[in-house]
Tab-separated table of C-alpha atoms in Angstrom:
chain	number	residue	atom	x	y	z
C	1	GLN	CA	-98.370	-66.856	15.727
C	2	VAL	CA	-100.169	-64.744	14.243
C	3	GLN	CA	-100.497	-65.274	10.194
C	4	LEU	CA	-101.751	-62.389	8.230
C	5	VAL	CA	-102.852	-62.138	4.707
C	6	GLU	CA	-103.773	-59.094	2.974
C	7	SER	CA	-106.178	-58.723	-0.211
C	8	GLY	CA	-108.236	-55.659	-1.734
C	9	GLY	CA	-105.694	-53.720	-3.530
C	10	GLY	CA	-105.659	-53.095	-7.269
C	11	SER	CA	-105.257	-50.103	-9.876
C	12	VAL	CA	-107.893	-47.708	-9.900
C	13	GLN	CA	-107.750	-43.712	-10.721
C	14	ALA	CA	-107.382	-40.669	-8.564
C	15	GLY	CA	-110.464	-40.003	-6.379
C	16	ASP	CA	-111.591	-43.663	-6.244
C	17	SER	CA	-111.807	-46.037	-3.314
C	18	LEU	CA	-110.605	-49.373	-1.952
C	19	ARG	CA	-111.262	-51.168	0.850
C	20	LEU	CA	-107.984	-53.781	2.221
C	21	SER	CA	-108.528	-56.259	4.205
C	22	CYS	CA	-106.195	-58.539	6.661
C	23	ALA	CA	-107.439	-61.535	8.021
C	24	ALA	CA	-105.635	-63.312	10.772
C	25	SER	CA	-105.288	-66.680	11.477
C	26	GLY	CA	-103.633	-67.691	14.898
C	27	ARG	CA	-104.567	-67.034	18.364
C	28	THR	CA	-105.304	-64.423	20.582
C	29	PHE	CA	-106.023	-61.308	17.386
C	30	SER	CA	-107.815	-59.295	19.498
C	31	SER	CA	-105.524	-58.909	21.920
C	32	TYR	CA	-103.149	-57.194	19.410
C	33	ALA	CA	-102.935	-53.725	17.687
C	34	MET	CA	-102.942	-53.910	14.307
C	35	GLY	CA	-101.282	-51.363	11.696
C	36	TRP	CA	-100.840	-50.721	8.020
C	37	PHE	CA	-97.531	-49.673	6.559
C	38	ARG	CA	-97.030	-49.298	3.083
C	39	GLN	CA	-93.413	-49.047	0.674
C	40	ALA	CA	-93.752	-46.975	-2.598
C	41	PRO	CA	-90.867	-48.021	-4.969
C	42	ARG	CA	-87.908	-46.451	-3.814
C	43	LYS	CA	-89.030	-45.907	-0.876
C	44	GLU	CA	-88.533	-46.610	3.076
C	45	ARG	CA	-91.701	-48.746	4.158
C	46	GLU	CA	-93.885	-45.856	6.369
C	47	PHE	CA	-96.595	-46.071	8.486
C	48	VAL	CA	-100.201	-45.885	7.772
C	49	ALA	CA	-102.773	-46.222	10.390
C	50	ALA	CA	-103.336	-48.037	13.341
C	51	ILE	CA	-105.807	-49.619	15.551
C	52	SER	CA	-105.851	-50.518	19.544
C	53	TRP	CA	-106.646	-54.051	20.549
C	54	SER	CA	-110.125	-52.881	21.531
C	55	GLY	CA	-110.931	-50.835	18.348
C	56	GLY	CA	-111.063	-47.784	20.681
C	57	ARG	CA	-107.967	-46.057	19.598
C	58	THR	CA	-107.256	-45.025	16.095
C	59	TYR	CA	-103.844	-43.023	14.661
C	60	TYR	CA	-103.216	-41.933	11.321
C	61	ALA	CA	-100.117	-40.612	9.381
C	62	ASP	CA	-100.950	-37.113	8.263
C	63	SER	CA	-101.005	-37.529	4.408
C	64	VAL	CA	-103.944	-39.886	4.993
C	65	LYS	CA	-105.968	-38.263	7.793
C	66	GLY	CA	-109.544	-37.535	6.688
C	67	ARG	CA	-109.425	-40.054	4.003
C	68	PHE	CA	-108.393	-43.510	4.878
C	69	ARG	CA	-110.514	-45.440	7.800
C	70	ILE	CA	-108.988	-47.933	9.990
C	71	SER	CA	-111.537	-50.353	11.475
C	72	ARG	CA	-111.425	-54.344	13.330
C	73	ASP	CA	-113.814	-57.002	13.682
C	74	ASN	CA	-112.499	-59.291	16.479
C	75	ALA	CA	-115.325	-61.530	16.069
C	76	LYS	CA	-113.836	-62.150	12.390
C	77	SER	CA	-110.209	-61.645	13.274
C	78	THR	CA	-109.880	-59.009	10.354
C	79	VAL	CA	-108.679	-55.565	9.861
C	80	SER	CA	-109.579	-53.143	6.827
C	81	LEU	CA	-108.783	-50.167	5.782
C	82	GLN	CA	-111.122	-48.179	3.933
C	83	MET	CA	-109.135	-45.727	1.555
C	84	ASN	CA	-111.139	-42.346	-0.129
C	85	SER	CA	-110.028	-40.446	-2.389
C	86	LEU	CA	-107.004	-41.801	-3.634
C	87	LYS	CA	-103.989	-39.857	-4.660
C	88	PRO	CA	-101.026	-41.004	-6.875
C	89	GLU	CA	-99.090	-40.653	-3.873
C	90	ASP	CA	-100.813	-43.120	-2.418
C	91	THR	CA	-99.520	-45.658	-4.774
C	92	ALA	CA	-97.415	-48.469	-3.017
C	93	VAL	CA	-97.559	-51.908	-1.476
C	94	TYR	CA	-99.464	-51.847	1.555
C	95	TYR	CA	-98.924	-54.372	4.817
C	96	CYS	CA	-100.737	-55.077	7.210
C	97	ALA	CA	-99.396	-56.100	11.214
C	98	ALA	CA	-100.183	-57.154	14.299
C	99	GLY	CA	-98.364	-56.354	17.600
C	100	GLY	CA	-98.420	-54.660	21.122
C	101	GLN	CA	-101.667	-53.354	22.392
C	102	TYR	CA	-102.229	-49.912	21.860
C	103	GLY	CA	-101.343	-49.057	18.223
C	104	SER	CA	-97.790	-47.606	17.066
C	105	SER	CA	-96.326	-45.869	14.408
C	106	ARG	CA	-93.119	-47.624	14.480
C	107	GLU	CA	-92.177	-51.080	12.667
C	108	SER	CA	-90.491	-52.009	15.678
C	109	GLY	CA	-94.228	-52.134	17.759
C	110	TYR	CA	-95.614	-54.751	15.647
C	111	ASP	CA	-94.110	-58.640	15.770
C	112	TYR	CA	-96.310	-59.758	12.727
C	113	TRP	CA	-96.738	-59.015	9.295
C	114	GLY	CA	-98.117	-59.759	6.302
C	115	GLN	CA	-97.043	-60.105	2.464
C	116	GLY	CA	-98.529	-57.139	1.454
C	117	THR	CA	-100.680	-56.047	-1.705
C	118	GLN	CA	-100.384	-53.893	-4.153
C	119	VAL	CA	-102.454	-50.327	-4.217
C	120	THR	CA	-101.565	-48.614	-7.865
C	121	VAL	CA	-103.650	-45.115	-8.330
C	122	SER	CA	-103.247	-43.200	-11.694
C	123	SER	CA	-103.882	-39.999	-12.290
């Protein structure tokens, strides 16, 4: 079992940066791939980024590629999402998830989910 708690959300202006963190508790964090997803109002939850269990592979949605960076620290059982050049369309609740080994853009690839943290970007 893995418990996930996100932090770092907030309200910013377009062009600003935010860093989201996800702290994991429970055993074997380092054996799981980690992902970030987001859900905007009245929209389906969508994939943002993923990182393999070792951190050796990363994946990004086209909409955030070049602006967001996912990283992990297995010693601290944390995964982070550095978000730069934020846009109003990045406004959403951001969720971290754990599951599998190599990372997936599909929700079905993850077994554990956090409660989410709100990110609001104003123009």
